[in-house]
PDB file of C-alpha atoms in Angstrom:
ATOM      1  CA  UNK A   7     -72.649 -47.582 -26.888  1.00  0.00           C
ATOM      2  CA  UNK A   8     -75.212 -50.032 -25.831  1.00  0.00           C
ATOM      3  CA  UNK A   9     -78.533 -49.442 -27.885  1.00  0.00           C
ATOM      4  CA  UNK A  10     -81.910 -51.187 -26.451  1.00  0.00           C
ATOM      5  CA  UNK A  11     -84.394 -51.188 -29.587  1.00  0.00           C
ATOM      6  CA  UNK A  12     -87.375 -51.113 -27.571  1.00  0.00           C
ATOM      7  CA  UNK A  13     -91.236 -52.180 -29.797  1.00  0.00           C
ATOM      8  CA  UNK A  14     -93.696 -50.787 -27.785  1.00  0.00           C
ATOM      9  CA  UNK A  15     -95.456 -53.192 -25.803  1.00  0.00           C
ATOM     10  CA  UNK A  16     -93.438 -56.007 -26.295  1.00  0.00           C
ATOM     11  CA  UNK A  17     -90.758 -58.251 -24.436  1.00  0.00           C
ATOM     12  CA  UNK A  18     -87.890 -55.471 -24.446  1.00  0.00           C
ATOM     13  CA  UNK A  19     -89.295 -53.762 -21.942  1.00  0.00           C
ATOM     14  CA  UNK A  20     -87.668 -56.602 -19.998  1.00  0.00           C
ATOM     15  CA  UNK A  21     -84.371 -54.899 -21.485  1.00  0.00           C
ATOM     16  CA  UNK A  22     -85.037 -51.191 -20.559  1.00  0.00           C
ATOM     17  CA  UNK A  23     -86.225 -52.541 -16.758  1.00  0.00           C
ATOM     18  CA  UNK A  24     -82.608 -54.480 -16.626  1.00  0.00           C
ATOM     19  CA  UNK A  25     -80.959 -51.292 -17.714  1.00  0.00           C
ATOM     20  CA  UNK A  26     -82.832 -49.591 -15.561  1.00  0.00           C
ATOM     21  CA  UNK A  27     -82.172 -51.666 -12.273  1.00  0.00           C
ATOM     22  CA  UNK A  28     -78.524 -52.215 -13.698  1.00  0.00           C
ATOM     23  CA  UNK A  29     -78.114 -47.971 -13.529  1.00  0.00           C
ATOM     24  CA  UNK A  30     -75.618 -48.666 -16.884  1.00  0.00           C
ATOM     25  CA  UNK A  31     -75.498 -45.873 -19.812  1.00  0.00           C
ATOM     26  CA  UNK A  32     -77.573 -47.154 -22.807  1.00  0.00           C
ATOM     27  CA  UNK A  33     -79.128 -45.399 -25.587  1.00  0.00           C
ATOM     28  CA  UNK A  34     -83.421 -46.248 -26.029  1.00  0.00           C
ATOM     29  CA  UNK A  35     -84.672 -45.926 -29.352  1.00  0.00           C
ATOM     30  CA  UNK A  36     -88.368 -46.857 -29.231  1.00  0.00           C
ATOM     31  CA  UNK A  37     -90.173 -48.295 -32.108  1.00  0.00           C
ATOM     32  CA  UNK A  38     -94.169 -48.107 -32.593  1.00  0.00           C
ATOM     33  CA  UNK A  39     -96.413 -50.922 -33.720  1.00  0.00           C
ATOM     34  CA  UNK A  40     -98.438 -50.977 -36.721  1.00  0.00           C
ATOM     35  CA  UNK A  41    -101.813 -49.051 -36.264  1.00  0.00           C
ATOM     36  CA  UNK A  42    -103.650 -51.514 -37.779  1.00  0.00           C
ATOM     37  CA  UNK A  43    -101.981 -55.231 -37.811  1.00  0.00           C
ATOM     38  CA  UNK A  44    -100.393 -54.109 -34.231  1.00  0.00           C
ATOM     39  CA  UNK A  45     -96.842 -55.852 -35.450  1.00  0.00           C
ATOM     40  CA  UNK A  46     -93.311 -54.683 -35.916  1.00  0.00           C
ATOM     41  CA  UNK A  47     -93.311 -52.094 -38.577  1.00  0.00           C
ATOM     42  CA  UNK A  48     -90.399 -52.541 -41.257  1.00  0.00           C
ATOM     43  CA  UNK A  49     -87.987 -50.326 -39.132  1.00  0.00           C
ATOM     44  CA  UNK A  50     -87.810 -52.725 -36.210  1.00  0.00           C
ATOM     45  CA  UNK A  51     -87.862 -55.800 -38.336  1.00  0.00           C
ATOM     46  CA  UNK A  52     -84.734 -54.854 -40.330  1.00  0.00           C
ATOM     47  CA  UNK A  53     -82.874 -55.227 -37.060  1.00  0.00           C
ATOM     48  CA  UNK A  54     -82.760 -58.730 -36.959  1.00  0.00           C
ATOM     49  CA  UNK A  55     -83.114 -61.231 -39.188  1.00  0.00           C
ATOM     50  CA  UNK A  56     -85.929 -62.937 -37.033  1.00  0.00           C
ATOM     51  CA  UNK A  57     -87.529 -59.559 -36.436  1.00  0.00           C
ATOM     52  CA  UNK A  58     -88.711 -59.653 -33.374  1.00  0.00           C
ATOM     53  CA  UNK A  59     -88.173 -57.716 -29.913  1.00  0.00           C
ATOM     54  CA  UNK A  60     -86.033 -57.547 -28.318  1.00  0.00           C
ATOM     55  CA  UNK A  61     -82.966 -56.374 -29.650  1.00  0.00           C
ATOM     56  CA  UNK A  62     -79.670 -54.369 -28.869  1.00  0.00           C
ATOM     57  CA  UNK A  63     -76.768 -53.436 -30.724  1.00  0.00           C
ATOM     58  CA  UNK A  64     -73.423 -52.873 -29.309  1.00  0.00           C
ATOM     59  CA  UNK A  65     -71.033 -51.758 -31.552  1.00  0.00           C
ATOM     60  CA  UNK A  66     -71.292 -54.123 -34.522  1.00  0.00           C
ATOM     61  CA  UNK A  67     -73.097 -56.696 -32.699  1.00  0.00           C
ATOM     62  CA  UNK A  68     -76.600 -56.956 -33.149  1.00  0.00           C
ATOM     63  CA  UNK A  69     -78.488 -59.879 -30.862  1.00  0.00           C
ATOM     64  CA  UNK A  70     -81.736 -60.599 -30.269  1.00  0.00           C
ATOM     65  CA  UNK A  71     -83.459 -63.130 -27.964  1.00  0.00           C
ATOM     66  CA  UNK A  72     -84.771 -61.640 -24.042  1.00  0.00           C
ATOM     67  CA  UNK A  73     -82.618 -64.496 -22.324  1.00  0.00           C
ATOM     68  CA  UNK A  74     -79.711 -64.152 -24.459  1.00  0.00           C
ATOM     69  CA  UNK A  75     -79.836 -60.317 -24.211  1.00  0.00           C
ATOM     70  CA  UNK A  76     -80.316 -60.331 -20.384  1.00  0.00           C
ATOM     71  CA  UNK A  77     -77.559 -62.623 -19.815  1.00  0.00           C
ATOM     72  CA  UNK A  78     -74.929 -60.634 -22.343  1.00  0.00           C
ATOM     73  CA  UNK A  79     -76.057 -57.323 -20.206  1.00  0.00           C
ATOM     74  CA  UNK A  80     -75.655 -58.655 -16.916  1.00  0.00           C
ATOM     75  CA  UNK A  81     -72.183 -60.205 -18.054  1.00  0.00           C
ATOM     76  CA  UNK A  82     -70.530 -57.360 -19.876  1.00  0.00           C
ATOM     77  CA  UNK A  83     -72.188 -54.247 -18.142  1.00  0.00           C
ATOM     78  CA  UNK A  84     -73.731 -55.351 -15.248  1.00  0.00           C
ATOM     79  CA  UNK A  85     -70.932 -57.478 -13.459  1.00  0.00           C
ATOM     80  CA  UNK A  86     -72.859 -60.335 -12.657  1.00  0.00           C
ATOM     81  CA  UNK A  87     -75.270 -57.910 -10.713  1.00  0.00           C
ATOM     82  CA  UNK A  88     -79.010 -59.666 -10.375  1.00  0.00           C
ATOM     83  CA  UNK A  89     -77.763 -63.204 -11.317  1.00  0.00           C
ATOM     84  CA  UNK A  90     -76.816 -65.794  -8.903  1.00  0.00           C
ATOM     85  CA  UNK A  91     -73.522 -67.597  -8.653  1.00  0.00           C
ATOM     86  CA  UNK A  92     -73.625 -71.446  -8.653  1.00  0.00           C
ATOM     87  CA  UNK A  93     -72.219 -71.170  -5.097  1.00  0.00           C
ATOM     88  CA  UNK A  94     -75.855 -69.580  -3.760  1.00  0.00           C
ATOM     89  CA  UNK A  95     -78.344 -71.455  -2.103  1.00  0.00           C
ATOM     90  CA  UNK A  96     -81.129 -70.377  -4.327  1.00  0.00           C
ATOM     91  CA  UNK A  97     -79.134 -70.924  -7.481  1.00  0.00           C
ATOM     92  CA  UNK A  98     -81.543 -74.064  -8.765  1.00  0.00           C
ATOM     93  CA  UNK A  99     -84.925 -71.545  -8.273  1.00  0.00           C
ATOM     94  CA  UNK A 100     -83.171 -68.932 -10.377  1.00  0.00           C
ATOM     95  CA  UNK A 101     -82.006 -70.377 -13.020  1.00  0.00           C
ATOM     96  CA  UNK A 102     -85.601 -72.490 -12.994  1.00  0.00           C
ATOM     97  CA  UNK A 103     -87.839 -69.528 -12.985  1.00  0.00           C
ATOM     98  CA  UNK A 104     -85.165 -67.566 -15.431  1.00  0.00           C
ATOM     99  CA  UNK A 105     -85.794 -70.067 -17.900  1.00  0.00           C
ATOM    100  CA  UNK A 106     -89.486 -71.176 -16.933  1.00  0.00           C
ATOM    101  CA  UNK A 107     -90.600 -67.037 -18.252  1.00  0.00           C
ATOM    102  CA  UNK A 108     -90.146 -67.811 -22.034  1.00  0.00           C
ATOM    103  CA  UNK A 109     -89.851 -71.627 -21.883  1.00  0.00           C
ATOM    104  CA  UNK A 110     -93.006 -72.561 -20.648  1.00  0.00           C
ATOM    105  CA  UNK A 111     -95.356 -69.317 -19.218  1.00  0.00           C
ATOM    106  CA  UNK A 112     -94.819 -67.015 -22.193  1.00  0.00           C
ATOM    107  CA  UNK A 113     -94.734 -69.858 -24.859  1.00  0.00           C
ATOM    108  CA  UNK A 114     -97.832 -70.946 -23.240  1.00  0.00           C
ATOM    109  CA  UNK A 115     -99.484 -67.625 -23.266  1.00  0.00           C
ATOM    110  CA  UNK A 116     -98.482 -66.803 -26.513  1.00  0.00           C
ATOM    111  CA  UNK A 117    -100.094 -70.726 -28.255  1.00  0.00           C
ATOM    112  CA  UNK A 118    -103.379 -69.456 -26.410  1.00  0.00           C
ATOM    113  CA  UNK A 119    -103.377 -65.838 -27.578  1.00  0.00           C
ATOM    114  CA  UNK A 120    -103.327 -67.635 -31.572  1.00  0.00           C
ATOM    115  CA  UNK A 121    -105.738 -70.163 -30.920  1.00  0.00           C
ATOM    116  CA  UNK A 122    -108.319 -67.801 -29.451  1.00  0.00           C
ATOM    117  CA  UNK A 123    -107.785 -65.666 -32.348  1.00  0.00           C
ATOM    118  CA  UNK A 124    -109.036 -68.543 -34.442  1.00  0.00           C
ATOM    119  CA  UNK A 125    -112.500 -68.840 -33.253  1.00  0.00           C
ATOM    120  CA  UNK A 126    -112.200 -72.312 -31.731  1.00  0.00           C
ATOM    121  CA  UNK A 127    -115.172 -73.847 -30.087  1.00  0.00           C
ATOM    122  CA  UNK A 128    -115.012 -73.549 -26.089  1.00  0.00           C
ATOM    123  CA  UNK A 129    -115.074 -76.218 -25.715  1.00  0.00           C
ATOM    124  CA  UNK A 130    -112.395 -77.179 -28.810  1.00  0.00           C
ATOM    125  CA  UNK A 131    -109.940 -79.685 -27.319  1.00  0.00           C
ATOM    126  CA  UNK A 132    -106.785 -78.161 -28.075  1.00  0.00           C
ATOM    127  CA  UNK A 133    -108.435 -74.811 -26.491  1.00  0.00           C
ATOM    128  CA  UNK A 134    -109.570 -76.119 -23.549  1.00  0.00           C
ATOM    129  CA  UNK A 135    -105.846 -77.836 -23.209  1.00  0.00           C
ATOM    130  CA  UNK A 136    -104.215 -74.804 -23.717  1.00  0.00           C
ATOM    131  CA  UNK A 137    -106.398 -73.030 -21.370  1.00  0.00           C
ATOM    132  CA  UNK A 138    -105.486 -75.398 -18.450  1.00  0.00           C
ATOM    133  CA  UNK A 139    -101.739 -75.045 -19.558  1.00  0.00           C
ATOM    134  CA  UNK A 140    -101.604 -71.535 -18.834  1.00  0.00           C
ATOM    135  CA  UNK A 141    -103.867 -72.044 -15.551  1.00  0.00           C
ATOM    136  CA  UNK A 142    -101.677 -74.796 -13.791  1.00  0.00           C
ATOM    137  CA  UNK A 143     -98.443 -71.898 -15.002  1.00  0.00           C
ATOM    138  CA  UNK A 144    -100.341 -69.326 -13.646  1.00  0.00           C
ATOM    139  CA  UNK A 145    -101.197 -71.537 -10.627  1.00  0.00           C
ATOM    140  CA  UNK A 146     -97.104 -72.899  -9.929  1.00  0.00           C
ATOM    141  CA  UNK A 147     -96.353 -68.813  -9.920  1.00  0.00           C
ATOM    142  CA  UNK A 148     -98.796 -67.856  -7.426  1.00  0.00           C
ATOM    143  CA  UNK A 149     -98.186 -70.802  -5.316  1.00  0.00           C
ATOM    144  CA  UNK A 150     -94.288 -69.673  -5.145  1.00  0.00           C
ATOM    145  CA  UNK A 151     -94.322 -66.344  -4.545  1.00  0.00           C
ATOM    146  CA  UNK A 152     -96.434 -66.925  -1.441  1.00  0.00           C
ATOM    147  CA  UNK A 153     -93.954 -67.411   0.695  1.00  0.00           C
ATOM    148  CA  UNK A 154     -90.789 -65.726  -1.154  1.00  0.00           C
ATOM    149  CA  UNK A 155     -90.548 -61.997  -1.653  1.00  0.00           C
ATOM    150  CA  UNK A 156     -88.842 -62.957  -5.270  1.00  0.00           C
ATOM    151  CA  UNK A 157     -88.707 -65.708  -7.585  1.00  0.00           C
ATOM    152  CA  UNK A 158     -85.369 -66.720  -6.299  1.00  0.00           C
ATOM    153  CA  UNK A 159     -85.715 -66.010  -2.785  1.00  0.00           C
ATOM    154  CA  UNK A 160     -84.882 -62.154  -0.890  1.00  0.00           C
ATOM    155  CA  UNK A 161     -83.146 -61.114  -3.667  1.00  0.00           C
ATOM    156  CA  UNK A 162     -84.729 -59.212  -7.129  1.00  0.00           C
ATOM    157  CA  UNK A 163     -82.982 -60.919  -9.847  1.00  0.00           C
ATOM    158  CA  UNK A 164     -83.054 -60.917 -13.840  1.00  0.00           C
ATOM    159  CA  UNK A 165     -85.751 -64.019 -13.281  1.00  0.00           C
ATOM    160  CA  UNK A 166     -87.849 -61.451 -11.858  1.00  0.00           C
ATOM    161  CA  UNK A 167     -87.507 -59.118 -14.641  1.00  0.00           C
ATOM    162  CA  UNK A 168     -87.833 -61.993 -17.133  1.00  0.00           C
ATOM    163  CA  UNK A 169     -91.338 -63.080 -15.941  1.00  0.00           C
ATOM    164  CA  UNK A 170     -92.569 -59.308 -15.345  1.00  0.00           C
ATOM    165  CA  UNK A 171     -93.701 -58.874 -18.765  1.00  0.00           C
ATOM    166  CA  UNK A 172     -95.559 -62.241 -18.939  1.00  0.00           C
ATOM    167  CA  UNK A 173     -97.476 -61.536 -15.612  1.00  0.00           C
ATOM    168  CA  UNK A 174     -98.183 -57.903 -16.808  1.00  0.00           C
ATOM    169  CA  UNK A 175     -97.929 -56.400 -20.256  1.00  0.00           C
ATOM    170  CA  UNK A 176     -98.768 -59.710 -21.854  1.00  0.00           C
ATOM    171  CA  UNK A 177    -102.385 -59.446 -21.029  1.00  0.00           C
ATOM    172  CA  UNK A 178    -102.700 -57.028 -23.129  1.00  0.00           C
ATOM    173  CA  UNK A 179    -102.608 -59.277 -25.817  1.00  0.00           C
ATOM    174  CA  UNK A 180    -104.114 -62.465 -23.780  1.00  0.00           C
ATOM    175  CA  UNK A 181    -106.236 -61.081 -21.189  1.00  0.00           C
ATOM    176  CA  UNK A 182    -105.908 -63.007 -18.131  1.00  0.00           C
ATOM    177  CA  UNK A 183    -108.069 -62.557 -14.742  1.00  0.00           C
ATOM    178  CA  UNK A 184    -104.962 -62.248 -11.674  1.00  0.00           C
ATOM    179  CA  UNK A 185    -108.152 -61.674  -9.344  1.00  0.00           C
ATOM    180  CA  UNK A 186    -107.726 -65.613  -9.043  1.00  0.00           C
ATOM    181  CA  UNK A 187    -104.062 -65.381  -7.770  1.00  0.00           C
ATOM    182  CA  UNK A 188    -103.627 -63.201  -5.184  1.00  0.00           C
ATOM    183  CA  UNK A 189    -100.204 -64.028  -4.398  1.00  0.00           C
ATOM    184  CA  UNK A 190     -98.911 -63.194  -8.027  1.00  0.00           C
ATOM    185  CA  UNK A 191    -100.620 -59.643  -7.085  1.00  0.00           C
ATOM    186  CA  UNK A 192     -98.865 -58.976  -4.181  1.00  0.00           C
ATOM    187  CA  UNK A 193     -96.079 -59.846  -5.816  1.00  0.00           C
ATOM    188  CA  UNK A 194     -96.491 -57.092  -8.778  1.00  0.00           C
ATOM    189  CA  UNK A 195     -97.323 -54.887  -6.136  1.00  0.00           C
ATOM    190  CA  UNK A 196     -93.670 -55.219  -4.778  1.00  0.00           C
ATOM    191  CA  UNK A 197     -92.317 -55.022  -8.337  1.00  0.00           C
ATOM    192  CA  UNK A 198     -94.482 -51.679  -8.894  1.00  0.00           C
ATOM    193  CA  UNK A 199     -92.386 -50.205  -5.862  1.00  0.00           C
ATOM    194  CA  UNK A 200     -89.635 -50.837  -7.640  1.00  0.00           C
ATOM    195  CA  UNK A 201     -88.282 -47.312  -8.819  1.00  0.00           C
ATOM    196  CA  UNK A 202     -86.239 -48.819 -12.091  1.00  0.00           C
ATOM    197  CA  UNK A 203     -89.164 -50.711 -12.782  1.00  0.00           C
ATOM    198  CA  UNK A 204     -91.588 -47.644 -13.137  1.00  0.00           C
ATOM    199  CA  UNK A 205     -88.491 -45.515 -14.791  1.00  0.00           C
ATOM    200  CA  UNK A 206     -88.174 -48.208 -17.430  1.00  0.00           C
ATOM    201  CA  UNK A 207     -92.095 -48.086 -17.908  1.00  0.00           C
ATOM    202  CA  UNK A 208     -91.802 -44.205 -18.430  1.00  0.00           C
ATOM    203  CA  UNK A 209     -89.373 -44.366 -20.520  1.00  0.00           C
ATOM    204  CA  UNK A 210     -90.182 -47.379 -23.055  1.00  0.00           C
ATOM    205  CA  UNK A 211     -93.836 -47.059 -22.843  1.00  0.00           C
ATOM    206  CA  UNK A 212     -95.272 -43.543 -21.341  1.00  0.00           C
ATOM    207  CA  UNK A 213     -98.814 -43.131 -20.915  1.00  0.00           C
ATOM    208  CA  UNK A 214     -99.576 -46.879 -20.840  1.00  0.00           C
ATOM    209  CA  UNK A 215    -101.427 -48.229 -18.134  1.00  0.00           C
ATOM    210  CA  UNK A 216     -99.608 -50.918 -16.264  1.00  0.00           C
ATOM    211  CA  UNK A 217    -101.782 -54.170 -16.051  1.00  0.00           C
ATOM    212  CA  UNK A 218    -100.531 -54.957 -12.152  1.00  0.00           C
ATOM    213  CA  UNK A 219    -103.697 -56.330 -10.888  1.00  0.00           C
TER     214      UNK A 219
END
């Protein structure tokens, strides 16, 4: 049986939405975060040897990584479902904006989150670098999804699910102002209609309020 270990607030919501959108049998375990340090509690960290969310098990196989765990998913369970093959016309954008979630929005999001925890000076170079980092990835997003309904086109894909959490739950640990990008709010406005998207919410993280605006 598939097994999504979901941390609460954290990238494996992207794993219960796949499910979700998927309609496959899985098994959610959910995992809370530390009251007071807000990380993994022991539980969730013995997992995986990195210790970090997401992760799944399947039989004896444990993996981690959201990427790696999306594209095992969509592979064994999902038959290909909400990936495109190299044979589409949007293929390029896909696998682009698959890869640009972690590679470069998240990772960016996630340098800023630490270097505003440390107190920095505004106007502290590397700050004020960062800052613009996570402006002109904020900026390429909203510029895209102007004109296309999803990040590869008409069609909801994994690369949508793979950015969601950046765009949304993220904040929550880097607060970021979307009243500057009105196209990335439109955009989580067509993701909130999603019914798999707000089951997978339920489910993995009731009662929270969902940062789509």
């Amino acid at each position: 049986m598939l097994t999504v270990h979901h941390l609460g607030r954290s990238q494996s919501e992207r794993i219960v939405w796949l499910c979700e959108e998927l309609d496959i049998p899985y098994e959610l375990k959910r995992y809370a975060r530390d009251p007071v340090t807000v990380l993994a509690q022991p539980d969730y960290k013995a997992l995986h040897p990195i210790g970090a969310a997401p992760v799944i098990t399947d039989g004896e196989l444990v993996l981690a990584e959201s990427g790696a765990v999306v594209e095992y998913i969509i592979a064994r369970y999902g038959s290909g479902r909400l990936a495109l093959k190299p044979d589409h016309p949007d293929f390029a954008q896909f696998l682009y904006w698959f890869h640009f979630a972690n590679g470069t929005l998240q990772s960016q999001m996630g340098r800023s989150m630490i270097l505003n925890r440390l107190n920095l000076a505004d106007d502290h170079p590397m700050l004020v670098a960062t800052r613009a980092r996570v402006d002109r990835s904020f900026d390429l997003v909203d510029a895209h999804v102007r004109d296309a309904t999803y990040l590869a086109g008409d069609d909801f894909t994994s690369a949508d699910i793979m950015i969601g959490f950046s765009l949304t739950t993220m904040r929550y640990f880097l607060p970021y102002d979307l009243g500057r990008c009105p196209n990335i709010q439109a955009y989580l406005g067509r993701i909130a209609a999603r019914p798999a998207y707000r089951r997978a919410m339920e489910k993995g993280d009731p009662g929270m309020t969902l940062l789509l605006t």
